[in-house]
PDB file of C-alpha atoms in Angstrom:
ATOM      1  CA  MET B 208      -3.270  22.893 -17.475  1.00 67.00           C
ATOM      2  CA  PRO B 209      -5.885  22.211 -14.774  1.00 75.00           C
ATOM      3  CA  ARG B 210      -5.418  24.307 -11.660  1.00 80.00           C
ATOM      4  CA  VAL B 211      -4.880  23.064  -8.115  1.00 85.00           C
ATOM      5  CA  THR B 212      -6.568  26.189  -6.740  1.00 82.00           C
ATOM      6  CA  VAL B 213      -9.115  28.557  -8.280  1.00 83.00           C
ATOM      7  CA  ARG B 214      -9.955  32.139  -7.304  1.00 86.00           C
ATOM      8  CA  ARG B 215     -13.606  33.113  -7.019  1.00 84.00           C
ATOM      9  CA  ARG B 216     -15.327  36.347  -6.085  1.00 88.00           C
ATOM     10  CA  VAL B 217     -17.458  35.843  -2.964  1.00 82.00           C
ATOM     11  CA  ARG B 218     -19.608  37.841  -0.547  1.00 79.00           C
ATOM     12  CA  ARG B 219     -18.796  37.316   3.129  1.00 82.00           C
ATOM     13  CA  ILE B 220     -21.636  37.927   5.569  1.00 65.00           C
ATOM     14  CA  THR B 221     -21.020  38.355   9.285  1.00 76.00           C
ATOM     15  CA  ILE B 222     -24.190  38.834  11.318  1.00 76.00           C
ATOM     16  CA  GLY B 223     -24.315  42.298  12.798  1.00 87.00           C
ATOM     17  CA  GLU B 224     -21.367  43.540  10.757  1.00 88.00           C
ATOM     18  CA  ARG B 225     -20.807  44.997   7.302  1.00 84.00           C
ATOM     19  CA  THR B 226     -20.953  42.600   4.355  1.00 86.00           C
ATOM     20  CA  SER B 227     -17.671  42.406   2.439  1.00 89.00           C
ATOM     21  CA  HIS B 228     -16.755  41.370  -1.089  1.00 88.00           C
ATOM     22  CA  ARG B 229     -13.458  39.646  -1.765  1.00 84.00           C
ATOM     23  CA  GLU B 230     -11.688  36.905  -3.672  1.00 89.00           C
ATOM     24  CA  ASP B 231     -11.608  33.458  -2.100  1.00 82.00           C
ATOM     25  CA  LEU B 232      -9.308  30.580  -2.973  1.00 81.00           C
ATOM     26  CA  LEU B 233     -11.021  27.258  -3.693  1.00 81.00           C
ATOM     27  CA  ALA B 234      -9.536  23.797  -4.086  1.00 78.00           C
ATOM     28  CA  GLY B 235      -9.633  22.738  -7.727  1.00 84.00           C
ATOM     29  CA  GLU B 236     -11.839  19.803  -8.721  1.00 86.00           C
ATOM     30  CA  GLU B 237     -11.897  18.355 -12.227  1.00 90.00           C
ATOM     31  CA  PRO B 238     -12.592  14.939 -13.755  1.00 90.00           C
ATOM     32  CA  LEU B 239      -9.794  12.577 -14.663  1.00 92.00           C
ATOM     33  CA  GLU B 240     -10.519   9.717 -17.037  1.00 92.00           C
ATOM     34  CA  ILE B 241      -8.090   6.852 -16.487  1.00 94.00           C
ATOM     35  CA  ARG B 242      -7.531   4.689 -19.525  1.00 94.00           C
ATOM     36  CA  VAL B 243      -5.552   1.448 -19.562  1.00 95.00           C
ATOM     37  CA  GLY B 244      -4.028   0.537 -22.889  1.00 94.00           C
ATOM     38  CA  GLY B 245      -6.318   2.972 -24.667  1.00 93.00           C
ATOM     39  CA  ARG B 246      -9.503   1.586 -23.120  1.00 92.00           C
ATOM     40  CA  SER B 247     -11.448   3.713 -20.637  1.00 91.00           C
ATOM     41  CA  TYR B 248     -11.362   2.157 -17.160  1.00 91.00           C
ATOM     42  CA  ALA B 249     -12.652   4.789 -14.708  1.00 91.00           C
ATOM     43  CA  VAL B 250     -13.391   8.463 -14.258  1.00 90.00           C
ATOM     44  CA  THR B 251     -12.697  10.105 -10.918  1.00 90.00           C
ATOM     45  CA  MET B 252     -13.205  13.630  -9.645  1.00 91.00           C
ATOM     46  CA  ARG B 253      -9.880  14.855  -8.314  1.00 92.00           C
ATOM     47  CA  THR B 254      -7.700  17.845  -7.520  1.00 91.00           C
ATOM     48  CA  PRO B 255      -5.314  18.176 -10.491  1.00 93.00           C
ATOM     49  CA  GLY B 256      -1.699  17.339  -9.786  1.00 93.00           C
ATOM     50  CA  HIS B 257       0.250  14.103  -9.307  1.00 96.00           C
ATOM     51  CA  ASP B 258      -2.113  12.467 -11.812  1.00 97.00           C
ATOM     52  CA  VAL B 259       0.310   9.666 -12.755  1.00 97.00           C
ATOM     53  CA  GLU B 260       0.720   8.816  -9.061  1.00 98.00           C
ATOM     54  CA  LEU B 261      -3.064   8.841  -8.710  1.00 97.00           C
ATOM     55  CA  ALA B 262      -3.537   6.481 -11.653  1.00 97.00           C
ATOM     56  CA  THR B 263      -0.748   4.178 -10.477  1.00 98.00           C
ATOM     57  CA  GLY B 264      -2.096   3.980  -6.936  1.00 97.00           C
ATOM     58  CA  PHE B 265      -5.585   3.411  -8.264  1.00 95.00           C
ATOM     59  CA  LEU B 266      -4.376   0.453 -10.352  1.00 96.00           C
ATOM     60  CA  VAL B 267      -2.586  -0.964  -7.288  1.00 96.00           C
ATOM     61  CA  SER B 268      -5.802  -0.727  -5.283  1.00 93.00           C
ATOM     62  CA  GLU B 269      -7.665  -2.424  -8.126  1.00 90.00           C
ATOM     63  CA  GLY B 270      -5.195  -5.337  -8.031  1.00 92.00           C
ATOM     64  CA  LEU B 271      -4.004  -4.742 -11.607  1.00 93.00           C
ATOM     65  CA  VAL B 272      -0.371  -3.969 -10.710  1.00 96.00           C
ATOM     66  CA  THR B 273       1.841  -4.311  -7.644  1.00 95.00           C
ATOM     67  CA  ASP B 274       4.858  -2.288  -8.762  1.00 94.00           C
ATOM     68  CA  GLY B 275       5.658   0.736 -10.870  1.00 95.00           C
ATOM     69  CA  ASP B 276       7.776  -1.434 -13.170  1.00 96.00           C
ATOM     70  CA  GLN B 277       4.574  -3.089 -14.370  1.00 97.00           C
ATOM     71  CA  LEU B 278       3.629   0.151 -16.106  1.00 97.00           C
ATOM     72  CA  ALA B 279       5.120   1.026 -19.491  1.00 97.00           C
ATOM     73  CA  GLY B 280       4.319   4.714 -19.122  1.00 96.00           C
ATOM     74  CA  ALA B 281       1.481   7.197 -19.087  1.00 97.00           C
ATOM     75  CA  ARG B 282       0.480  10.037 -21.349  1.00 95.00           C
ATOM     76  CA  TYR B 283      -2.234  12.659 -21.466  1.00 95.00           C
ATOM     77  CA  CYS B 284      -4.694  12.347 -24.312  1.00 90.00           C
ATOM     78  CA  ALA B 285      -6.529  15.198 -25.998  1.00 74.00           C
ATOM     79  CA  GLY B 286      -9.819  14.299 -24.338  1.00 57.00           C
ATOM     80  CA  SER B 287     -12.397  17.058 -24.222  1.00 53.00           C
ATOM     81  CA  PRO B 288     -11.137  20.260 -25.848  1.00 52.00           C
ATOM     82  CA  GLY B 289     -10.614  23.498 -23.969  1.00 51.00           C
ATOM     83  CA  PRO B 290     -12.514  26.695 -24.715  1.00 53.00           C
ATOM     84  CA  PRO B 291     -13.872  26.852 -28.303  1.00 51.00           C
ATOM     85  CA  GLY B 292     -11.255  27.865 -30.790  1.00 51.00           C
ATOM     86  CA  THR B 293      -8.291  27.350 -28.456  1.00 52.00           C
ATOM     87  CA  GLY B 294      -7.487  23.729 -29.316  1.00 55.00           C
ATOM     88  CA  GLU B 295      -6.160  23.360 -25.775  1.00 63.00           C
ATOM     89  CA  ASN B 296      -5.719  20.008 -24.082  1.00 68.00           C
ATOM     90  CA  THR B 297      -7.586  19.958 -20.772  1.00 76.00           C
ATOM     91  CA  TYR B 298      -5.201  17.295 -19.374  1.00 89.00           C
ATOM     92  CA  ASN B 299      -8.125  15.392 -17.931  1.00 92.00           C
ATOM     93  CA  VAL B 300      -7.593  12.099 -19.781  1.00 94.00           C
ATOM     94  CA  LEU B 301      -4.616   9.922 -18.828  1.00 95.00           C
ATOM     95  CA  ASP B 302      -3.789   6.740 -20.725  1.00 96.00           C
ATOM     96  CA  VAL B 303      -1.638   4.261 -18.781  1.00 97.00           C
ATOM     97  CA  GLY B 304       0.288   1.578 -20.628  1.00 97.00           C
ATOM     98  CA  LEU B 305       1.002  -1.804 -19.073  1.00 97.00           C
ATOM     99  CA  ALA B 306       4.399  -3.448 -19.382  1.00 97.00           C
ATOM    100  CA  PRO B 307       4.726  -6.571 -21.544  1.00 96.00           C
ATOM    101  CA  GLY B 308       3.336  -9.614 -19.810  1.00 95.00           C
ATOM    102  CA  VAL B 309       1.046  -7.684 -17.455  1.00 96.00           C
ATOM    103  CA  ARG B 310      -2.519  -8.871 -17.873  1.00 93.00           C
ATOM    104  CA  PRO B 311      -4.903  -6.105 -18.947  1.00 92.00           C
ATOM    105  CA  PRO B 312      -8.025  -5.511 -16.864  1.00 89.00           C
ATOM    106  CA  ASP B 313     -11.156  -7.503 -17.545  1.00 81.00           C
ATOM    107  CA  PRO B 314     -13.518  -5.105 -19.379  1.00 77.00           C
ATOM    108  CA  ALA B 315     -16.346  -6.488 -17.237  1.00 69.00           C
ATOM    109  CA  LEU B 316     -14.671  -5.008 -14.124  1.00 63.00           C
ATOM    110  CA  ALA B 317     -14.355  -1.489 -15.504  1.00 64.00           C
ATOM    111  CA  ARG B 318     -16.260   1.163 -13.601  1.00 56.00           C
ATOM    112  CA  GLU B 319     -19.696   1.603 -15.154  1.00 52.00           C
ATOM    113  CA  PHE B 320     -19.910   5.260 -14.181  1.00 46.00           C
ATOM    114  CA  PHE B 321     -17.721   7.917 -12.682  1.00 51.00           C
ATOM    115  CA  THR B 322     -16.117   7.835  -9.259  1.00 58.00           C
ATOM    116  CA  SER B 323     -16.959  10.936  -7.264  1.00 53.00           C
ATOM    117  CA  SER B 324     -14.529  12.681  -4.958  1.00 52.00           C
ATOM    118  CA  ALA B 325     -16.523  11.191  -2.067  1.00 56.00           C
ATOM    119  CA  CYS B 326     -16.796   7.594  -3.285  1.00 59.00           C
ATOM    120  CA  GLY B 327     -13.892   5.533  -4.545  1.00 61.00           C
ATOM    121  CA  LEU B 328     -15.936   2.359  -4.943  1.00 56.00           C
ATOM    122  CA  CYS B 329     -18.740   3.910  -7.011  1.00 59.00           C
ATOM    123  CA  GLY B 330     -19.206   2.127 -10.303  1.00 53.00           C
ATOM    124  CA  LYS B 331     -17.978  -1.316  -9.322  1.00 51.00           C
ATOM    125  CA  ALA B 332     -19.846  -3.772 -11.502  1.00 41.00           C
ATOM    126  CA  SER B 333     -20.485  -6.302  -8.727  1.00 39.00           C
ATOM    127  CA  ILE B 334     -20.328  -6.728  -4.970  1.00 38.00           C
ATOM    128  CA  ASP B 335     -17.682  -9.438  -5.428  1.00 48.00           C
ATOM    129  CA  ALA B 336     -15.468  -6.939  -7.235  1.00 43.00           C
ATOM    130  CA  VAL B 337     -15.373  -4.735  -4.117  1.00 43.00           C
ATOM    131  CA  ARG B 338     -13.222  -7.196  -2.200  1.00 57.00           C
ATOM    132  CA  THR B 339      -9.906  -7.391  -4.019  1.00 63.00           C
ATOM    133  CA  ARG B 340      -7.293  -9.867  -2.851  1.00 81.00           C
ATOM    134  CA  SER B 341      -3.942  -8.294  -2.015  1.00 87.00           C
ATOM    135  CA  ALA B 342      -0.616  -9.587  -3.314  1.00 90.00           C
ATOM    136  CA  PHE B 343       0.913  -8.579   0.024  1.00 93.00           C
ATOM    137  CA  GLU B 344       0.455 -10.068   3.496  1.00 94.00           C
ATOM    138  CA  VAL B 345       0.236  -7.476   6.271  1.00 95.00           C
ATOM    139  CA  ARG B 346      -0.588  -9.903   9.069  1.00 95.00           C
ATOM    140  CA  ASP B 347       3.050 -10.944   9.533  1.00 96.00           C
ATOM    141  CA  ASP B 348       4.505  -7.424   9.588  1.00 97.00           C
ATOM    142  CA  PRO B 349       6.262  -7.243  13.003  1.00 97.00           C
ATOM    143  CA  VAL B 350       6.161  -3.436  13.209  1.00 98.00           C
ATOM    144  CA  ARG B 351       5.287  -1.790  16.510  1.00 97.00           C
ATOM    145  CA  VAL B 352       4.303   1.858  16.900  1.00 97.00           C
ATOM    146  CA  ASP B 353       4.231   3.984  20.040  1.00 96.00           C
ATOM    147  CA  ALA B 354       0.830   5.449  20.899  1.00 96.00           C
ATOM    148  CA  ALA B 355       2.476   8.759  21.800  1.00 95.00           C
ATOM    149  CA  LEU B 356       3.974   8.909  18.314  1.00 97.00           C
ATOM    150  CA  LEU B 357       0.611   8.164  16.691  1.00 97.00           C
ATOM    151  CA  VAL B 358      -1.188  11.058  18.380  1.00 96.00           C
ATOM    152  CA  ASP B 359       1.499  13.447  17.107  1.00 96.00           C
ATOM    153  CA  LEU B 360       0.998  12.462  13.462  1.00 97.00           C
ATOM    154  CA  PRO B 361      -2.084  14.618  12.716  1.00 95.00           C
ATOM    155  CA  ASP B 362      -0.086  17.763  13.522  1.00 94.00           C
ATOM    156  CA  ARG B 363       2.730  16.578  11.273  1.00 95.00           C
ATOM    157  CA  LEU B 364       0.240  15.866   8.507  1.00 94.00           C
ATOM    158  CA  ARG B 365      -1.398  19.283   8.830  1.00 91.00           C
ATOM    159  CA  ALA B 366       2.000  20.989   8.718  1.00 91.00           C
ATOM    160  CA  ALA B 367       2.594  19.439   5.288  1.00 85.00           C
ATOM    161  CA  GLN B 368      -0.834  20.405   3.865  1.00 78.00           C
ATOM    162  CA  ASP B 369       0.125  23.397   1.772  1.00 76.00           C
ATOM    163  CA  VAL B 370      -3.069  23.650  -0.300  1.00 65.00           C
ATOM    164  CA  PHE B 371      -5.352  22.992   2.684  1.00 62.00           C
ATOM    165  CA  SER B 372      -3.750  25.900   4.530  1.00 56.00           C
ATOM    166  CA  ARG B 373      -4.786  28.164   1.632  1.00 66.00           C
ATOM    167  CA  THR B 374      -8.237  26.735   0.887  1.00 60.00           C
ATOM    168  CA  GLY B 375      -9.451  24.675   3.862  1.00 63.00           C
ATOM    169  CA  GLY B 376     -11.026  22.314   1.336  1.00 62.00           C
ATOM    170  CA  LEU B 377      -8.820  19.256   0.885  1.00 83.00           C
ATOM    171  CA  HIS B 378      -8.295  15.857   2.412  1.00 89.00           C
ATOM    172  CA  ALA B 379      -4.805  14.530   2.980  1.00 94.00           C
ATOM    173  CA  ALA B 380      -3.041  11.206   3.286  1.00 96.00           C
ATOM    174  CA  GLY B 381       0.419  10.842   4.722  1.00 97.00           C
ATOM    175  CA  LEU B 382       2.817   7.928   4.874  1.00 98.00           C
ATOM    176  CA  PHE B 383       5.008   7.936   7.988  1.00 98.00           C
ATOM    177  CA  ASP B 384       7.888   5.861   9.297  1.00 98.00           C
ATOM    178  CA  ALA B 385       6.420   3.836  12.161  1.00 98.00           C
ATOM    179  CA  ALA B 386       9.644   3.969  14.179  1.00 97.00           C
ATOM    180  CA  THR B 387      10.439   7.682  13.948  1.00 97.00           C
ATOM    181  CA  GLY B 388       7.183   9.325  12.868  1.00 97.00           C
ATOM    182  CA  GLU B 389       9.018  11.085  10.055  1.00 97.00           C
ATOM    183  CA  PRO B 390       6.818  11.830   7.020  1.00 96.00           C
ATOM    184  CA  ILE B 391       7.758   9.883   3.897  1.00 98.00           C
ATOM    185  CA  VAL B 392       5.236  11.466   1.533  1.00 97.00           C
ATOM    186  CA  VAL B 393       2.061  13.560   1.906  1.00 95.00           C
ATOM    187  CA  ARG B 394      -0.561  14.154  -0.783  1.00 95.00           C
ATOM    188  CA  GLU B 395      -3.759  16.254  -0.864  1.00 92.00           C
ATOM    189  CA  ASP B 396      -6.960  15.917  -2.864  1.00 93.00           C
ATOM    190  CA  VAL B 397     -10.663  16.722  -2.718  1.00 89.00           C
ATOM    191  CA  GLY B 398     -11.213  12.955  -2.531  1.00 90.00           C
ATOM    192  CA  ARG B 399      -9.774  11.066   0.426  1.00 91.00           C
ATOM    193  CA  HIS B 400      -9.390   7.952  -1.723  1.00 94.00           C
ATOM    194  CA  ASN B 401      -7.506   9.971  -4.369  1.00 95.00           C
ATOM    195  CA  ALA B 402      -5.081  11.275  -1.741  1.00 95.00           C
ATOM    196  CA  VAL B 403      -4.335   7.683  -0.691  1.00 97.00           C
ATOM    197  CA  ASP B 404      -3.934   6.576  -4.314  1.00 97.00           C
ATOM    198  CA  LYS B 405      -1.411   9.388  -4.885  1.00 97.00           C
ATOM    199  CA  VAL B 406       0.599   8.244  -1.870  1.00 98.00           C
ATOM    200  CA  VAL B 407       0.532   4.607  -2.987  1.00 98.00           C
ATOM    201  CA  GLY B 408       1.348   5.581  -6.573  1.00 98.00           C
ATOM    202  CA  TRP B 409       4.334   7.611  -5.397  1.00 98.00           C
ATOM    203  CA  ALA B 410       5.622   4.615  -3.462  1.00 98.00           C
ATOM    204  CA  ALA B 411       4.946   2.123  -6.264  1.00 98.00           C
ATOM    205  CA  ALA B 412       6.915   4.238  -8.738  1.00 97.00           C
ATOM    206  CA  ARG B 413       9.912   3.940  -6.409  1.00 97.00           C
ATOM    207  CA  GLY B 414       9.632   0.184  -5.917  1.00 97.00           C
ATOM    208  CA  MET B 415       8.658   0.538  -2.256  1.00 98.00           C
ATOM    209  CA  LEU B 416       5.685  -1.856  -2.160  1.00 97.00           C
ATOM    210  CA  PRO B 417       4.819  -3.516   0.136  1.00 97.00           C
ATOM    211  CA  LEU B 418       4.962  -0.586   2.549  1.00 98.00           C
ATOM    212  CA  ARG B 419       6.143  -2.540   5.565  1.00 98.00           C
ATOM    213  CA  GLY B 420       7.030  -0.642   8.725  1.00 98.00           C
ATOM    214  CA  THR B 421       4.834   2.343   7.908  1.00 98.00           C
ATOM    215  CA  VAL B 422       1.735   4.152   9.133  1.00 98.00           C
ATOM    216  CA  LEU B 423      -0.796   5.554   6.685  1.00 98.00           C
ATOM    217  CA  LEU B 424      -2.683   8.499   8.210  1.00 98.00           C
ATOM    218  CA  VAL B 425      -5.842   9.905   6.605  1.00 97.00           C
ATOM    219  CA  SER B 426      -7.384  13.234   7.501  1.00 93.00           C
ATOM    220  CA  GLY B 427     -11.002  12.046   7.621  1.00 89.00           C
ATOM    221  CA  ARG B 428     -12.706   8.814   8.506  1.00 91.00           C
ATOM    222  CA  ALA B 429     -11.455   5.309   7.713  1.00 94.00           C
ATOM    223  CA  SER B 430     -13.865   3.734   5.242  1.00 92.00           C
ATOM    224  CA  PHE B 431     -13.871   0.212   3.822  1.00 91.00           C
ATOM    225  CA  GLU B 432     -12.254   1.444   0.608  1.00 91.00           C
ATOM    226  CA  LEU B 433      -9.369   3.190   2.384  1.00 94.00           C
ATOM    227  CA  THR B 434      -8.767   0.114   4.510  1.00 94.00           C
ATOM    228  CA  GLN B 435      -8.688  -2.004   1.372  1.00 93.00           C
ATOM    229  CA  LYS B 436      -6.262   0.398  -0.315  1.00 95.00           C
ATOM    230  CA  ALA B 437      -3.936   0.143   2.698  1.00 96.00           C
ATOM    231  CA  VAL B 438      -4.025  -3.655   2.569  1.00 94.00           C
ATOM    232  CA  MET B 439      -3.435  -3.686  -1.191  1.00 94.00           C
ATOM    233  CA  ALA B 440      -0.291  -1.581  -0.694  1.00 96.00           C
ATOM    234  CA  GLY B 441       0.992  -3.722   2.180  1.00 96.00           C
ATOM    235  CA  VAL B 442       0.566  -1.004   4.822  1.00 97.00           C
ATOM    236  CA  PRO B 443       0.429  -2.569   8.321  1.00 98.00           C
ATOM    237  CA  VAL B 444      -1.073   0.394  10.236  1.00 98.00           C
ATOM    238  CA  LEU B 445      -3.925   2.651   9.103  1.00 98.00           C
ATOM    239  CA  ALA B 446      -4.760   5.634  11.311  1.00 98.00           C
ATOM    240  CA  ALA B 447      -7.542   8.185  10.924  1.00 96.00           C
ATOM    241  CA  VAL B 448      -8.420  11.382  12.723  1.00 95.00           C
ATOM    242  CA  SER B 449     -12.071  10.345  12.743  1.00 93.00           C
ATOM    243  CA  ALA B 450     -14.109   7.143  12.992  1.00 93.00           C
ATOM    244  CA  PRO B 451     -13.843   3.926  10.994  1.00 95.00           C
ATOM    245  CA  SER B 452     -16.863   2.197   9.534  1.00 92.00           C
ATOM    246  CA  SER B 453     -17.976  -1.248  10.667  1.00 91.00           C
ATOM    247  CA  LEU B 454     -16.818  -2.819   7.401  1.00 90.00           C
ATOM    248  CA  ALA B 455     -13.429  -1.115   7.726  1.00 92.00           C
ATOM    249  CA  ALA B 456     -12.956  -2.658  11.168  1.00 93.00           C
ATOM    250  CA  GLU B 457     -14.078  -6.079   9.921  1.00 91.00           C
ATOM    251  CA  LEU B 458     -11.709  -5.979   6.946  1.00 92.00           C
ATOM    252  CA  ALA B 459      -8.821  -4.853   9.149  1.00 93.00           C
ATOM    253  CA  ALA B 460      -9.392  -7.738  11.563  1.00 93.00           C
ATOM    254  CA  GLU B 461      -9.771 -10.178   8.677  1.00 92.00           C
ATOM    255  CA  THR B 462      -6.495  -9.168   7.012  1.00 93.00           C
ATOM    256  CA  GLY B 463      -4.355  -8.485  10.084  1.00 95.00           C
ATOM    257  CA  LEU B 464      -4.233  -4.713   9.559  1.00 96.00           C
ATOM    258  CA  THR B 465      -3.934  -2.443  12.595  1.00 97.00           C
ATOM    259  CA  LEU B 466      -6.755   0.115  12.460  1.00 96.00           C
ATOM    260  CA  VAL B 467      -6.714   3.173  14.716  1.00 96.00           C
ATOM    261  CA  GLY B 468      -9.349   5.911  14.780  1.00 95.00           C
ATOM    262  CA  PHE B 469     -10.015   9.225  16.518  1.00 95.00           C
ATOM    263  CA  VAL B 470      -6.286   9.968  16.551  1.00 95.00           C
ATOM    264  CA  ARG B 471      -6.450  13.308  18.338  1.00 93.00           C
ATOM    265  CA  ALA B 472      -3.983  14.152  21.073  1.00 91.00           C
ATOM    266  CA  PRO B 473      -3.932  12.990  23.775  1.00 93.00           C
ATOM    267  CA  SER B 474      -5.951   9.895  22.828  1.00 94.00           C
ATOM    268  CA  LEU B 475      -6.780   7.370  20.132  1.00 95.00           C
ATOM    269  CA  VAL B 476      -9.021   4.309  19.728  1.00 95.00           C
ATOM    270  CA  VAL B 477      -7.703   0.935  18.496  1.00 96.00           C
ATOM    271  CA  TYR B 478     -10.254  -1.059  16.486  1.00 96.00           C
ATOM    272  CA  ALA B 479      -8.130  -3.951  15.174  1.00 96.00           C
ATOM    273  CA  GLY B 480      -4.570  -5.254  15.404  1.00 96.00           C
ATOM    274  CA  GLY B 481      -3.964  -3.749  18.819  1.00 95.00           C
ATOM    275  CA  GLN B 482      -0.815  -5.800  19.390  1.00 96.00           C
ATOM    276  CA  ARG B 483       1.136  -3.322  17.257  1.00 97.00           C
ATOM    277  CA  VAL B 484       0.213  -0.255  19.336  1.00 96.00           C
ATOM    278  CA  VAL B 485       2.549   0.182  22.305  1.00 94.00           C
ATOM    279  CA  ASP B 486       1.734   2.457  25.241  1.00 91.00           C
ATOM    280  CA  ASP B 487       4.775   2.605  27.520  1.00 78.00           C
ATOM    281  CA  GLY B 488       2.931   4.821  29.982  1.00 67.00           C
ATOM    282  CA  ALA B 489      -0.173   2.651  30.098  1.00 59.00           C
ATOM    283  CA  GLY B 490      -2.167   2.300  33.244  1.00 54.00           C
ATOM    284  CA  HIS B 491      -4.744  -0.385  33.937  1.00 51.00           C
ATOM    285  CA  ASP B 492      -7.364  -0.964  31.261  1.00 56.00           C
ATOM    286  CA  VAL B 493     -10.834   0.259  32.175  1.00 49.00           C
ATOM    287  CA  VAL B 494     -13.652  -1.967  30.979  1.00 49.00           C
ATOM    288  CA  GLY B 495     -16.823  -0.164  29.990  1.00 52.00           C
ATOM    289  CA  HIS B 496     -19.507   0.112  27.343  1.00 49.00           C
ATOM    290  CA  THR B 497     -19.333   3.783  26.409  1.00 45.00           C
ATOM    291  CA  GLY B 498     -18.846   4.133  22.649  1.00 56.00           C
ATOM    292  CA  ALA B 499     -15.856   5.988  21.281  1.00 54.00           C
ATOM    293  CA  HIS B 500     -18.204   8.488  19.661  1.00 51.00           C
ATOM    294  CA  ASP B 501     -19.447   9.519  23.109  1.00 50.00           C
ATOM    295  CA  GLN B 502     -15.946  10.794  23.836  1.00 50.00           C
ATOM    296  CA  HIS B 503     -15.332  12.287  20.373  1.00 50.00           C
ATOM    297  CA  ARG B 504     -18.396  14.235  19.338  1.00 43.00           C
ATOM    298  CA  THR B 505     -16.611  16.594  16.992  1.00 42.00           C
ATOM    299  CA  GLY B 506     -17.750  14.465  14.047  1.00 44.00           C
ATOM    300  CA  ASP B 507     -16.184  13.391  10.786  1.00 46.00           C
ATOM    301  CA  ALA B 508     -14.333  15.550   8.319  1.00 45.00           C
ATOM    302  CA  ALA B 509     -16.554  14.414   5.466  1.00 44.00           C
TER     303      ALA B 509
END
């Protein structure tokens, strides 16, 4: 089976001190080919684990399914063999079956090349295919979330990042109850989009879509693709510890999603859907032109 973590011998150099040799623990990264009904649909670089959730969430974000019941099952295929002579399955090819009556994907929309751990939209066959219409409406979700609760979420997310604590090399996505801040599910992956897909796939398998009344927190920046994934899953509030992109903010405003960035105690920045963010201890608003990045120069967790 693919490994979530891998040990590697390294040489640690500290200027002015003795060089040391030791074993380091790295986050695993391997390809996963997602097939739908036996036909290859996409290949993504991911951290092994929760692969069925990843594939399910990915298909939700692609607009192919909206519920786990629309899948007939999933199975690993032989794919590329393991080491010569072993006959081992590398568990890097997953074939997902669609339930009767669910329309299969248009072959023309299949990814033309692999999706890296840094790019979840790579391989889309056309610009039009990037914007996928959601089956769920987030604009009318009446949820409200306290700003003080939002700034506490990154610490709660980090506390649940088991593999990150051992490797320092993974992104995370966490789904939280907007009223209590309690974590519902947290997933890790070398790809931020994969971590979100695993969260959405987990929820879809339990019939929880749309994810009304929740906050989706991501450990890096909020890109267009992550914003789209949130909308496709019916999430009303997307929060990120770093900055959003311009397209992410535009899509959030267009769809009625609340988008919050630079969520780092004691502050945050609201980019869209500000009516949902409540600050009971708010003072008077200060009008100015200083960009958010001028106050948060620590950069993006890439």
